[in-house]
XYZ file of C-alpha atoms in Angstrom:
625
model
C -6.922 -38.789 -20.401
C -4.621 -39.832 -17.963
C -1.645 -37.996 -17.936
C 2.095 -40.123 -18.120
C 5.457 -39.286 -17.290
C 8.174 -41.748 -18.322
C 11.615 -41.321 -16.834
C 14.904 -42.563 -18.922
C 17.216 -44.540 -16.272
C 21.022 -46.422 -16.974
C 24.398 -45.937 -16.846
C 25.993 -43.163 -18.392
C 26.581 -42.710 -22.143
C 24.172 -45.760 -22.874
C 22.068 -43.576 -25.366
C 19.645 -41.604 -22.745
C 19.365 -38.800 -24.451
C 19.922 -40.410 -27.882
C 16.783 -42.151 -27.390
C 14.766 -39.704 -26.422
C 15.420 -37.343 -29.382
C 15.010 -39.834 -31.657
C 11.515 -40.397 -29.921
C 10.372 -36.359 -29.519
C 13.197 -34.640 -31.823
C 13.286 -32.927 -28.286
C 17.032 -32.041 -27.313
C 17.206 -32.455 -23.449
C 20.890 -31.961 -23.247
C 20.530 -28.163 -22.918
C 23.256 -26.081 -21.214
C 26.789 -25.390 -22.971
C 28.435 -27.740 -20.321
C 26.183 -30.600 -21.217
C 26.538 -30.207 -24.596
C 30.335 -29.880 -24.364
C 30.998 -32.916 -22.081
C 28.503 -35.178 -24.230
C 26.647 -36.248 -20.835
C 23.473 -35.004 -18.895
C 24.148 -33.291 -15.695
C 20.806 -31.488 -15.206
C 17.296 -33.413 -15.675
C 16.142 -32.401 -19.184
C 12.323 -32.779 -20.360
C 10.880 -33.827 -23.701
C 6.923 -35.368 -24.771
C 5.347 -36.930 -27.253
C 2.259 -38.407 -28.684
C 1.644 -42.561 -28.853
C -0.073 -43.838 -31.327
C -3.459 -43.581 -29.425
C -3.029 -40.354 -29.401
C -1.600 -40.234 -25.433
C 0.522 -37.595 -24.768
C 3.355 -38.721 -22.491
C 6.025 -36.401 -21.070
C 9.883 -37.732 -20.828
C 12.117 -37.175 -18.331
C 15.822 -37.477 -19.107
C 17.510 -38.026 -15.826
C 21.473 -37.886 -15.091
C 23.616 -41.013 -15.500
C 26.769 -40.205 -14.083
C 27.486 -41.368 -10.209
C 28.238 -37.751 -9.327
C 24.754 -36.319 -10.685
C 22.906 -38.956 -9.255
C 21.356 -36.666 -6.915
C 19.872 -35.107 -9.832
C 18.236 -38.701 -10.885
C 16.598 -39.151 -7.964
C 15.128 -35.445 -7.768
C 13.435 -35.910 -11.433
C 12.055 -39.628 -9.906
C 8.668 -37.767 -8.276
C 5.342 -38.986 -10.307
C 7.144 -41.350 -12.533
C 4.911 -43.570 -13.911
C 6.920 -45.717 -16.340
C 10.964 -46.250 -16.560
C 12.802 -47.142 -19.575
C 15.781 -49.090 -18.519
C 18.701 -48.233 -21.027
C 21.603 -50.914 -21.534
C 23.923 -50.324 -24.010
C 23.659 -53.849 -25.954
C 27.831 -53.549 -26.395
C 28.494 -53.091 -22.847
C 25.603 -55.002 -21.033
C 24.244 -53.970 -17.782
C 27.016 -51.614 -15.464
C 26.693 -50.301 -12.053
C 25.198 -47.536 -12.938
C 22.684 -49.124 -14.562
C 21.895 -51.485 -11.263
C 22.165 -48.816 -9.028
C 19.379 -47.307 -11.211
C 17.035 -49.565 -11.059
C 17.530 -50.247 -7.733
C 16.862 -46.627 -7.008
C 13.800 -47.061 -8.858
C 12.357 -50.346 -7.372
C 12.767 -48.656 -3.938
C 11.101 -45.848 -4.964
C 7.835 -48.546 -5.372
C 7.885 -47.897 -9.487
C 6.428 -51.035 -11.235
C 6.270 -50.502 -15.005
C 9.741 -50.605 -17.139
C 10.910 -51.685 -20.191
C 14.084 -52.546 -21.115
C 15.624 -50.835 -23.973
C 18.669 -51.989 -25.429
C 20.527 -49.126 -27.356
C 23.195 -49.042 -30.155
C 22.168 -52.518 -31.161
C 23.312 -51.780 -34.873
C 26.892 -51.438 -33.423
C 26.844 -54.947 -32.371
C 25.613 -58.509 -34.184
C 22.760 -60.672 -32.870
C 24.554 -62.746 -30.321
C 25.910 -59.620 -28.493
C 22.682 -58.479 -28.056
C 20.903 -62.032 -26.668
C 24.056 -61.668 -24.408
C 22.861 -58.389 -23.316
C 19.674 -59.516 -23.103
C 20.819 -62.565 -20.720
C 23.014 -60.376 -18.953
C 19.525 -58.217 -17.651
C 17.609 -61.128 -17.064
C 20.712 -62.512 -15.006
C 21.325 -59.325 -13.127
C 17.891 -58.702 -12.329
C 16.672 -62.215 -11.285
C 14.170 -62.082 -8.522
C 12.785 -58.837 -9.541
C 10.015 -57.229 -10.937
C 12.897 -56.591 -13.894
C 13.409 -59.897 -14.105
C 9.929 -60.337 -16.714
C 9.858 -56.479 -17.986
C 9.175 -56.522 -21.899
C 12.745 -55.652 -23.914
C 12.988 -53.719 -26.851
C 15.696 -53.827 -29.121
C 16.442 -50.067 -31.097
C 19.011 -48.119 -32.437
C 17.945 -44.743 -32.036
C 20.718 -43.259 -35.177
C 19.190 -45.855 -37.718
C 15.857 -46.181 -36.316
C 15.758 -49.673 -35.490
C 12.809 -50.640 -32.585
C 11.981 -47.194 -32.166
C 8.316 -48.129 -33.729
C 8.168 -50.956 -31.842
C 9.352 -49.320 -28.570
C 6.773 -46.939 -29.152
C 3.780 -49.345 -29.231
C 5.429 -50.846 -26.477
C 5.235 -47.735 -24.480
C 1.453 -47.263 -25.195
C 0.736 -50.742 -24.694
C 1.805 -50.000 -21.037
C 0.372 -46.732 -20.716
C -3.130 -48.266 -21.028
C -2.813 -49.904 -17.886
C -0.918 -47.620 -15.633
C -4.055 -46.267 -13.153
C -4.263 -42.138 -13.514
C -2.535 -40.437 -10.187
C -4.461 -40.590 -6.797
C -5.865 -36.834 -6.962
C -7.131 -35.650 -2.868
C -8.019 -32.614 -4.405
C -4.384 -30.981 -2.471
C -2.460 -30.177 -5.403
C 1.534 -31.088 -4.365
C 4.605 -29.944 -6.778
C 8.331 -31.389 -5.913
C 10.583 -28.562 -7.246
C 12.871 -30.166 -9.201
C 14.315 -27.130 -11.039
C 14.554 -23.206 -10.322
C 15.404 -20.549 -12.899
C 14.891 -17.294 -14.245
C 13.608 -16.866 -18.077
C 14.309 -12.972 -19.253
C 10.730 -10.989 -19.521
C 9.212 -13.922 -17.481
C 11.183 -14.304 -14.394
C 10.886 -17.086 -11.862
C 9.804 -20.504 -13.463
C 10.030 -23.789 -11.202
C 9.092 -27.481 -12.631
C 8.206 -30.719 -11.274
C 5.473 -33.258 -11.809
C 2.059 -32.006 -10.442
C 0.492 -34.534 -7.347
C -2.680 -34.824 -5.818
C -4.735 -32.386 -7.561
C -5.221 -29.577 -9.921
C -3.652 -25.878 -10.016
C -4.729 -22.640 -12.115
C -3.338 -19.927 -12.961
C -3.924 -16.765 -9.538
C -3.635 -19.970 -7.218
C -1.987 -18.742 -4.227
C 0.661 -21.556 -3.054
C 2.928 -22.380 0.063
C 6.661 -23.271 -0.456
C 7.657 -25.557 2.482
C 9.674 -26.012 4.365
C 10.154 -21.843 4.196
C 6.407 -21.484 4.010
C 6.761 -18.693 1.362
C 3.892 -17.439 -0.096
C 3.786 -17.818 -3.747
C 0.995 -16.967 -6.695
C 0.911 -19.170 -10.280
C 1.208 -16.176 -12.721
C 1.394 -18.627 -15.889
C 1.498 -22.374 -16.524
C 3.293 -24.329 -18.739
C 1.996 -28.002 -19.524
C 4.622 -29.688 -22.712
C 5.728 -26.302 -24.007
C 1.841 -25.175 -24.111
C 0.485 -22.402 -21.847
C -2.509 -23.947 -19.968
C -4.954 -22.034 -17.372
C -4.649 -25.257 -15.506
C -2.396 -27.838 -14.756
C -3.455 -31.182 -13.858
C -2.873 -34.320 -11.284
C 0.374 -36.382 -13.358
C 1.330 -33.519 -15.598
C 5.133 -32.393 -15.587
C 4.145 -28.959 -15.269
C 6.240 -25.426 -15.207
C 4.565 -22.854 -13.313
C 6.084 -18.889 -13.489
C 5.178 -17.379 -9.965
C 5.609 -14.228 -8.549
C 8.496 -14.463 -6.359
C 12.260 -14.101 -6.747
C 14.535 -17.267 -7.737
C 16.441 -17.159 -4.792
C 13.793 -17.095 -2.063
C 13.113 -20.817 -3.545
C 15.257 -23.935 -4.284
C 15.537 -27.738 -5.373
C 13.184 -29.619 -2.591
C 10.607 -26.759 -2.215
C 7.022 -28.555 -2.254
C 4.788 -25.928 -3.591
C 0.801 -26.868 -2.261
C -2.146 -25.767 -0.128
C -1.378 -23.938 3.239
C -1.165 -26.875 5.985
C -1.536 -29.844 3.436
C 1.984 -30.695 4.899
C 3.769 -29.877 7.844
C 7.539 -29.409 7.409
C 9.568 -32.066 10.339
C 12.724 -32.668 11.365
C 12.056 -36.354 11.616
C 10.249 -39.538 9.906
C 9.100 -42.655 10.796
C 9.632 -45.001 8.199
C 9.748 -48.483 6.967
C 13.612 -49.239 5.559
C 13.832 -51.664 3.156
C 17.981 -52.364 2.865
C 19.687 -53.839 0.337
C 21.779 -56.677 -0.372
C 24.999 -54.468 0.255
C 27.626 -54.583 3.242
C 27.012 -50.967 3.931
C 23.690 -51.584 4.530
C 24.612 -52.418 7.770
C 23.524 -49.538 9.962
C 23.466 -48.550 13.635
C 22.196 -46.171 16.317
C 23.063 -42.733 15.265
C 24.833 -43.401 11.834
C 24.947 -40.536 9.718
C 22.857 -41.058 6.068
C 21.865 -38.891 2.794
C 17.955 -38.719 2.125
C 16.479 -38.511 -0.721
C 12.358 -37.718 -1.209
C 10.644 -35.854 -3.150
C 13.347 -33.746 -4.822
C 15.187 -33.247 -1.785
C 18.166 -34.057 -0.116
C 18.939 -34.094 3.632
C 21.124 -35.615 6.039
C 20.054 -37.030 8.545
C 20.827 -40.131 11.597
C 19.156 -43.698 11.766
C 17.707 -44.804 15.231
C 16.566 -48.242 14.727
C 13.128 -48.744 16.169
C 12.713 -52.330 18.328
C 16.166 -53.732 17.508
C 19.825 -52.332 17.711
C 20.536 -52.135 14.344
C 19.295 -52.351 10.788
C 19.992 -55.575 9.137
C 21.311 -55.946 5.502
C 18.850 -57.285 3.083
C 15.849 -56.832 5.011
C 12.418 -54.075 6.586
C 13.492 -52.520 9.795
C 11.122 -49.843 11.534
C 13.899 -46.010 11.595
C 13.160 -42.964 12.937
C 15.453 -40.918 10.928
C 16.208 -37.502 12.318
C 17.183 -34.774 9.698
C 20.050 -32.234 9.940
C 17.142 -29.728 7.815
C 13.779 -29.615 7.481
C 11.879 -31.311 5.140
C 7.975 -31.460 3.945
C 6.561 -35.046 3.236
C 3.266 -37.183 3.867
C 2.191 -40.027 4.833
C 3.179 -42.930 2.262
C 5.853 -40.874 0.221
C 9.016 -43.020 -1.195
C 12.293 -42.354 -0.172
C 16.170 -43.386 -0.675
C 18.711 -43.647 1.321
C 22.764 -43.217 0.565
C 25.516 -43.722 2.761
C 27.349 -40.599 3.702
C 30.921 -41.060 2.170
C 31.565 -42.589 -0.024
C 28.076 -42.315 -1.400
C 26.202 -45.438 -1.922
C 22.747 -46.348 -2.449
C 21.999 -48.822 0.398
C 17.767 -48.645 0.525
C 14.994 -46.886 0.812
C 11.280 -47.354 1.458
C 7.876 -45.541 2.984
C 7.447 -43.395 4.908
C 4.921 -43.916 7.680
C 4.897 -41.059 10.323
C 5.970 -37.396 8.198
C 5.227 -35.627 11.592
C 6.175 -37.961 14.672
C 7.273 -37.068 17.802
C 10.537 -38.092 19.387
C 9.964 -41.190 21.088
C 11.535 -44.219 22.819
C 13.192 -46.637 20.387
C 11.858 -49.462 21.899
C 7.852 -47.825 22.486
C 5.382 -50.686 22.231
C 2.436 -48.647 21.080
C 4.726 -47.247 18.150
C 5.910 -50.051 16.889
C 2.279 -51.373 16.624
C 1.221 -48.355 14.856
C 4.150 -48.451 12.415
C 3.326 -52.283 11.735
C -0.214 -51.452 11.107
C 0.745 -48.404 8.913
C 3.461 -50.884 6.655
C 0.334 -53.438 5.623
C -1.137 -50.504 3.914
C -4.655 -51.424 5.306
C -6.879 -48.088 4.971
C -9.192 -49.585 7.344
C -6.544 -50.842 9.803
C -4.985 -47.986 9.863
C -7.513 -45.698 10.273
C -8.974 -47.321 13.851
C -5.126 -47.668 14.859
C -5.041 -43.629 14.354
C -8.056 -42.702 15.734
C -7.283 -45.206 18.787
C -3.791 -43.660 19.358
C -4.421 -39.827 18.749
C -3.715 -37.690 21.632
C -7.171 -35.921 20.403
C -10.634 -37.727 21.662
C -12.442 -36.243 18.487
C -10.692 -36.304 15.006
C -11.906 -34.362 11.559
C -12.299 -36.087 8.350
C -9.517 -33.641 7.522
C -7.267 -34.864 9.768
C -8.408 -38.170 8.752
C -8.082 -38.342 5.021
C -4.769 -36.373 5.689
C -3.113 -39.329 7.519
C -4.724 -41.616 5.183
C -3.737 -40.044 1.994
C -7.184 -39.911 0.674
C -9.714 -37.890 -0.695
C -12.266 -36.515 1.720
C -14.961 -38.448 -0.238
C -12.873 -42.238 -0.046
C -11.828 -41.462 3.582
C -15.770 -40.718 4.379
C -17.047 -44.035 2.728
C -14.063 -45.694 5.052
C -15.665 -44.112 7.689
C -19.039 -45.033 6.738
C -17.799 -48.681 6.825
C -16.476 -48.882 10.245
C -19.102 -46.870 11.609
C -21.435 -49.385 10.823
C -19.625 -52.297 12.176
C -19.475 -49.981 15.242
C -15.523 -49.990 15.179
C -16.097 -45.771 15.760
C -18.511 -43.235 16.361
C -19.410 -40.035 14.899
C -20.449 -37.291 17.228
C -21.228 -33.595 15.780
C -18.963 -33.406 12.794
C -16.201 -35.660 14.301
C -14.936 -39.236 15.113
C -13.657 -41.672 17.685
C -13.264 -45.196 18.543
C -16.042 -47.117 20.418
C -12.795 -47.943 23.068
C -12.649 -44.173 23.689
C -16.115 -43.714 23.793
C -16.131 -46.158 26.428
C -13.776 -44.787 28.547
C -15.033 -41.398 28.525
C -19.047 -43.166 29.534
C -17.129 -44.976 32.569
C -15.641 -41.732 33.849
C -18.920 -39.922 33.617
C -20.872 -42.783 35.050
C -18.252 -42.573 37.634
C -18.602 -38.954 38.669
C -22.492 -39.265 38.140
C -22.374 -42.470 40.949
C -20.449 -40.177 43.129
C -22.501 -37.510 42.913
C -26.051 -39.326 43.428
C -24.227 -40.986 46.896
C -23.169 -37.724 47.914
C -26.393 -35.876 46.913
C -29.343 -38.620 47.070
C -32.244 -36.407 46.655
C -30.732 -33.990 43.914
C -32.047 -34.611 40.593
C -28.615 -34.694 39.133
C -25.563 -32.406 38.433
C -26.049 -29.515 36.253
C -26.095 -29.624 32.629
C -23.537 -26.537 32.246
C -21.081 -28.132 35.163
C -21.514 -31.555 32.993
C -20.628 -29.873 30.165
C -17.666 -27.665 31.286
C -16.159 -31.560 32.758
C -15.998 -33.161 29.430
C -14.758 -30.632 27.732
C -11.979 -30.621 30.276
C -11.952 -34.528 30.097
C -11.594 -34.574 26.010
C -9.844 -31.198 25.339
C -12.843 -30.341 22.920
C -16.064 -28.689 22.694
C -18.374 -32.139 21.799
C -19.440 -32.087 25.289
C -23.356 -31.680 23.873
C -22.956 -34.454 21.360
C -20.969 -36.711 23.971
C -24.604 -35.453 26.267
C -27.193 -36.394 23.214
C -24.833 -39.205 22.358
C -25.183 -40.846 25.921
C -29.266 -40.162 26.524
C -30.008 -41.613 23.079
C -27.790 -44.992 24.516
C -29.561 -44.204 28.226
C -26.892 -44.499 29.756
C -27.847 -40.632 31.068
C -30.392 -38.515 31.022
C -30.858 -34.978 31.289
C -34.051 -32.890 32.487
C -34.591 -29.231 33.500
C -31.352 -28.422 33.319
C -29.761 -31.381 35.223
C -27.849 -35.053 34.080
C -28.577 -37.399 35.936
C -27.709 -41.296 35.345
C -30.919 -43.130 33.252
C -31.799 -45.504 36.322
C -31.550 -42.723 38.862
C -34.167 -41.767 41.124
C -34.377 -39.987 44.392
C -35.565 -41.970 47.049
C -37.552 -40.683 50.089
C -37.990 -41.596 53.612
C -41.289 -41.325 55.101
C -40.699 -37.910 56.533
C -39.463 -36.542 52.968
C -42.602 -38.236 51.418
C -44.532 -36.110 53.815
C -42.555 -32.662 52.923
C -42.651 -33.374 49.349
C -46.579 -33.479 49.067
C -46.522 -30.925 51.794
C -44.340 -28.218 49.362
C -45.971 -29.542 45.972
C -49.413 -28.863 47.585
C -48.602 -25.387 48.700
C -46.816 -24.541 45.299
C -49.863 -25.585 43.427
C -51.839 -23.059 46.073
C -49.697 -20.398 44.716
C -50.126 -20.607 41.108
C -48.731 -17.946 39.064
C -47.418 -16.222 41.998
C -45.023 -18.654 43.814
C -42.974 -18.038 47.362
C -39.584 -17.932 47.305
C -37.779 -20.974 48.259
C -36.866 -19.570 51.634
C -40.435 -18.945 52.302
C -41.803 -21.769 51.473
C -39.412 -24.293 53.017
C -39.110 -21.954 56.255
C -35.123 -22.133 56.290
C -35.414 -26.296 57.459
C -32.484 -28.015 55.729
C -34.248 -30.879 55.069
C -37.128 -29.343 53.393
C -34.833 -27.767 50.935
C -33.152 -31.003 50.445
C -36.417 -32.559 49.403
C -37.065 -28.810 47.226
C -33.907 -29.279 45.073
C -34.977 -33.026 44.609
C -38.206 -32.127 43.065
C -36.630 -29.592 40.493
C -36.646 -30.894 37.565
C -39.904 -33.395 38.064
C -42.672 -31.382 40.027
C -41.135 -27.957 40.373
C -39.108 -25.750 37.984
C -36.579 -23.028 39.468
C -37.365 -19.835 37.896
C -33.987 -18.448 39.527
C -31.762 -18.973 42.296
C -34.467 -18.272 44.816
C -37.925 -18.744 43.021
C -39.330 -22.032 41.930
C -42.831 -23.050 40.336
C -45.266 -25.867 40.285
C -44.424 -27.528 37.038
C -48.134 -27.725 36.269
C -48.505 -24.321 36.625
C -45.395 -24.192 34.513
C -46.471 -25.897 31.507
C -49.994 -23.647 32.057
C -48.319 -20.684 31.112
C -46.072 -21.954 28.406
C -49.745 -23.047 26.993
C -51.031 -19.935 27.553
C -48.053 -18.195 26.017
C -48.219 -20.325 23.244
C -51.923 -19.772 22.336
C -51.447 -16.322 22.986
C -48.726 -15.580 20.023
C -49.835 -17.766 17.982
C -53.265 -15.459 17.812
C -51.616 -12.366 18.135
C -47.653 -12.809 16.412
C -46.264 -10.866 19.746
C -46.898 -10.817 23.777
C -46.357 -8.101 26.357
C -45.294 -8.124 29.907
C -49.015 -6.621 30.676
C -50.585 -9.206 27.848
C -49.075 -12.182 30.225
C -50.195 -10.618 33.918
C -53.588 -10.240 32.498
C -53.920 -13.882 30.902
C -52.716 -15.709 34.316
C -53.313 -12.845 36.654
C -49.435 -13.014 37.618
C -47.691 -10.056 39.146
C -44.736 -8.332 37.237
C -42.121 -9.786 39.147
C -43.219 -13.264 39.053
C -44.478 -12.521 34.763
C -40.892 -11.230 34.488
C -39.055 -14.278 35.903
C -41.365 -17.086 33.840
C -41.063 -15.746 30.534
C -37.356 -15.295 30.974
C -37.366 -19.114 31.630
C -39.394 -19.517 28.574
C -36.825 -17.579 26.591
C -33.992 -19.533 28.343
C -35.699 -22.849 27.387
C -35.759 -21.564 24.009
C -40.109 -21.153 23.814
C -39.759 -17.815 23.299
C -37.345 -14.838 22.635
C -37.678 -11.005 23.410
C -37.910 -8.797 20.656
C -37.857 -5.388 22.043
C -40.472 -5.150 25.131
C -42.470 -8.061 23.274
C -42.065 -12.224 23.304
C -42.261 -13.632 20.193
C -42.148 -17.520 19.671
C -38.514 -18.983 18.864
């Protein structure tokens, strides 16, 4: 079953709390001060069941301007809003500001609730409805359903419940990526239980005894108990209004903290965002203007740094870096609201495009291009751009899913599509773009070309050296995967522990060809007891160069000094393999007997087989791998 959370919004004293009490039977004004003053100061919570048996939670947010911060804190995870308008007063300043905030936060499901209907005649009711339509013309509220109610007499409450039920059926369940996240909107202590925090659970489920991290302080907490709609539960699910009993003191946590898994978010001092400003003069922001930022349940001060422009225009969208005065923990795609520093007035809001940006130039074309792509919401384009601009050569599935705010399974499907289209490549368990891989390929080809020009008779660079160079170039440990990929693509080849360009072949002049034939003949003649390289070449430089060129083809190097004919090495491999398959193990003496070799050369040949992964040493004997 889906978990729906509804918020009320509207001007002070327009009847939000009374409406909730009539719908649910629950009093959300709970403090002595709230009851005394007759207005909601803190967030209130209630719930009730719809005719379809769907249980919904309700957040009663404060309406008074002084308590607007509390109102914003309660809006994380809201699915639907009841915008309350007094039938006798119509739309008021707080009504407009609440509606603007809600739309800036991306909420799309609204019901206009005309309250106190029995206190006015039908003409006044129509005037109030007309006032709503006129005020919000051109917005999604223009066509929002209107329900006329009176909470005292019960007028319209049944119709309102039916309308809520109808809208709830079309609400998409909250996204779950498996990583639970709760924006703490209340922290308090309950005698006999200890510290309680509340909020709407996002992203994934939590269970009793789960350990979470409170960001930005990185305080570790453990869940002792869970309540959902005043009932004890073992598990809380995404979308539910949740109360968690934690094993820490209340003063270790505060409103605005984010409870989540380790490394699911990273505290930041700045945000790259797309800021949508309202049609108010105060929204014309300039470089380093100080503002109040509201995100999740957090209020933090920050300064505006317009990107790609000198100032933020009224009633428009602008890329902005907000540099904060204290840390906040958000994810890409989170929504926020901005108010002026003083006097406080809502001037805009929008979406976080990079929750952990670096400090960069305001006219950086690459940054502006990335932000433009992220603002489109096109997941495939965002993924490709992320891989292309990432400082890493290779990125993991976890990195990608976090940036896109997707489940791992959803990110995996997207990666598979882009891989089939040739736009990205998977090497091992990580991903990169075809452009980055081509650049790496060009670099390695250049390195090998230079080597071949300098050493035209050598078969190639040593495999260990190539791996080291690739790891250093990519700042990773994926050299083996890179080499395997380039071998598959027939760009390079590796043989006998050396790497060369795929088409490279040593070219011998007539004198070198004569030396080649002589060396190969002598090695074949010595069989399993070959001479040292020095003995074989008589120390002649050109003969040594030819011998080096033969390593990996007709010659196998056993160590820095000793080589053997490839033909005889392969004979040794077959003899050893056949012997072990028949007898389970082979000793050094067994090898000497079947090859006629000496102890020294027997050890060298067997050690080479160990390195090549043909055999393994078990105490003083060999077994097949």
